[in-house]
Amino acid sequence: MASGVMTKEEREAFLADVHVGILAVDEPGRGPLAMPIWYQFTDGVVEIGMDGDSLKARLLRAAGRATMTVQTEAPPYSYVSVQGPVEVLAEQRDTLAMASRYLGPELGKWYAENNPSTERSVLVRLHPETWRTFDFGKAMG
């Protein structure tokens, strides 16, 4: 069987595609908090918008690190998982751009106009240090 490990170019292209990510962060005294998120991958950095008062934002500030995994939902399965330090920045995210990326222009506009957390939003940047990848299609030849 051929190796299913993705090259740098393959993993970055996969992460740049539209996938719902699962963000995991340490929650002291419990298991890690894992939540689905929308993200974009640009210039080697994962950018995630969220409500700055949310549990995940508070935990990210405290932990300073996170893991995010994205995957395909149909065979042949593939995934990319990245782990590294995070920055939680006070600047607001571009809710319309992110919502349009995931929902399309019409629903994205509706979401951006009706999301009450927009004024409290923060931008989180995850800087990947560790990459784990696999592409079953590549492994199967």
C-alpha positions as semicolon CSV with decimal commas, in nm:
position;residue;x (nm);y (nm);z (nm)
1;M;0,000;0,000;0,000
2;A;0,129;0,346;-0,090
3;S;0,174;0,614;0,175
4;G;-0,136;0,818;0,243
5;V;0,052;1,097;0,418
6;M;-0,008;1,427;0,242
7;T;0,272;1,648;0,114
8;K;0,299;2,006;0,239
9;E;0,125;2,129;-0,076
10;E;-0,153;1,869;-0,049
11;R;-0,226;1,936;0,318
12;E;-0,231;2,314;0,271
13;A;-0,463;2,283;-0,031
14;F;-0,691;2,050;0,167
15;L;-0,702;2,292;0,461
16;A;-0,774;2,584;0,226
17;D;-1,086;2,407;0,093
18;V;-1,421;2,457;0,266
19;H;-1,461;2,205;0,549
20;V;-1,625;2,236;0,888
21;G;-1,343;2,208;1,139
22;I;-1,348;2,061;1,487
23;L;-1,155;2,282;1,729
24;A;-1,033;2,120;2,052
25;V;-0,896;2,309;2,351
26;D;-0,804;2,204;2,704
27;E;-1,082;2,242;2,959
28;P;-0,915;2,194;3,300
29;G;-1,078;1,929;3,518
30;R;-1,270;1,787;3,222
31;G;-1,201;1,639;2,882
32;P;-1,102;1,876;2,602
33;L;-1,378;2,099;2,467
34;A;-1,431;2,006;2,100
35;M;-1,661;2,223;1,890
36;P;-1,742;2,255;1,518
37;I;-1,617;2,580;1,366
38;W;-1,593;2,772;1,043
39;Y;-1,240;2,877;0,950
40;Q;-1,020;2,997;0,668
41;F;-0,658;2,904;0,603
42;T;-0,446;3,184;0,461
43;D;-0,068;3,229;0,447
44;G;-0,005;2,930;0,675
45;V;-0,244;3,046;0,951
46;V;-0,589;2,917;1,047
47;E;-0,828;3,205;1,119
48;I;-1,144;3,146;1,322
49;G;-1,407;3,396;1,428
50;M;-1,609;3,355;1,745
51;D;-1,796;3,535;2,019
52;G;-1,529;3,680;2,248
53;D;-1,739;3,595;2,555
54;S;-1,790;3,230;2,458
55;L;-1,653;2,937;2,657
56;K;-1,424;2,839;2,370
57;A;-1,275;3,192;2,352
58;R;-1,213;3,196;2,728
59;L;-1,051;2,852;2,718
60;L;-0,834;2,947;2,419
61;R;-0,708;3,256;2,604
62;A;-0,621;3,042;2,908
63;A;-0,464;2,750;2,721
64;G;-0,283;2,943;2,450
65;R;-0,291;2,632;2,228
66;A;-0,544;2,430;2,033
67;T;-0,594;2,148;1,786
68;M;-0,815;2,162;1,480
69;T;-0,916;1,868;1,261
70;V;-1,094;1,877;0,926
71;Q;-1,203;1,575;0,724
72;T;-1,394;1,462;0,420
73;E;-1,736;1,311;0,485
74;A;-1,734;1,048;0,209
75;P;-1,490;0,779;0,095
76;P;-1,210;0,780;0,021
77;Y;-1,164;0,960;0,352
78;S;-0,897;1,223;0,413
79;Y;-0,813;1,441;0,709
80;V;-0,578;1,713;0,825
81;S;-0,516;1,784;1,192
82;V;-0,307;2,080;1,309
83;Q;-0,190;2,175;1,657
84;G;-0,019;2,490;1,775
85;P;-0,029;2,819;1,963
86;V;-0,325;3,054;1,928
87;E;-0,371;3,429;1,946
88;V;-0,709;3,568;2,047
89;L;-0,723;3,915;1,893
90;A;-0,967;4,189;1,988
91;E;-1,028;4,279;1,625
92;Q;-1,367;4,181;1,492
93;R;-1,397;3,906;1,236
94;D;-1,550;3,960;0,896
95;T;-1,871;3,771;0,964
96;L;-2,014;3,828;0,617
97;A;-1,708;3,688;0,438
98;M;-1,691;3,378;0,659
99;A;-2,067;3,314;0,646
100;S;-2,069;3,356;0,267
101;R;-1,779;3,109;0,238
102;Y;-1,985;2,843;0,415
103;L;-2,344;2,934;0,330
104;G;-2,321;3,114;-0,004
105;P;-2,399;3,483;-0,066
106;E;-2,771;3,491;0,018
107;L;-2,770;3,283;0,337
108;G;-2,433;3,431;0,434
109;K;-2,578;3,782;0,423
110;W;-2,880;3,672;0,629
111;Y;-2,652;3,507;0,887
112;A;-2,424;3,812;0,917
113;E;-2,722;4,045;0,961
114;N;-2,892;3,824;1,222
115;N;-2,595;3,706;1,430
116;P;-2,616;3,886;1,767
117;S;-2,257;3,805;1,867
118;T;-2,100;4,001;1,580
119;E;-2,027;4,306;1,796
120;R;-1,848;4,086;2,053
121;S;-1,660;3,883;1,795
122;V;-1,289;3,816;1,809
123;L;-1,045;3,674;1,559
124;V;-0,847;3,366;1,665
125;R;-0,530;3,273;1,479
126;L;-0,399;2,919;1,511
127;H;-0,036;2,882;1,401
128;P;0,017;2,515;1,303
129;E;0,331;2,359;1,450
130;T;0,233;1,992;1,423
131;W;0,053;1,842;1,124
132;R;-0,111;1,499;1,102
133;T;-0,262;1,398;0,769
134;F;-0,390;1,102;0,575
135;D;-0,551;1,057;0,235
136;F;-0,698;0,711;0,182
137;G;-0,743;0,780;-0,191
138;K;-0,371;0,844;-0,223
139;A;-0,287;0,535;-0,014
140;M;-0,506;0,314;-0,232
141;G;-0,325;0,435;-0,543
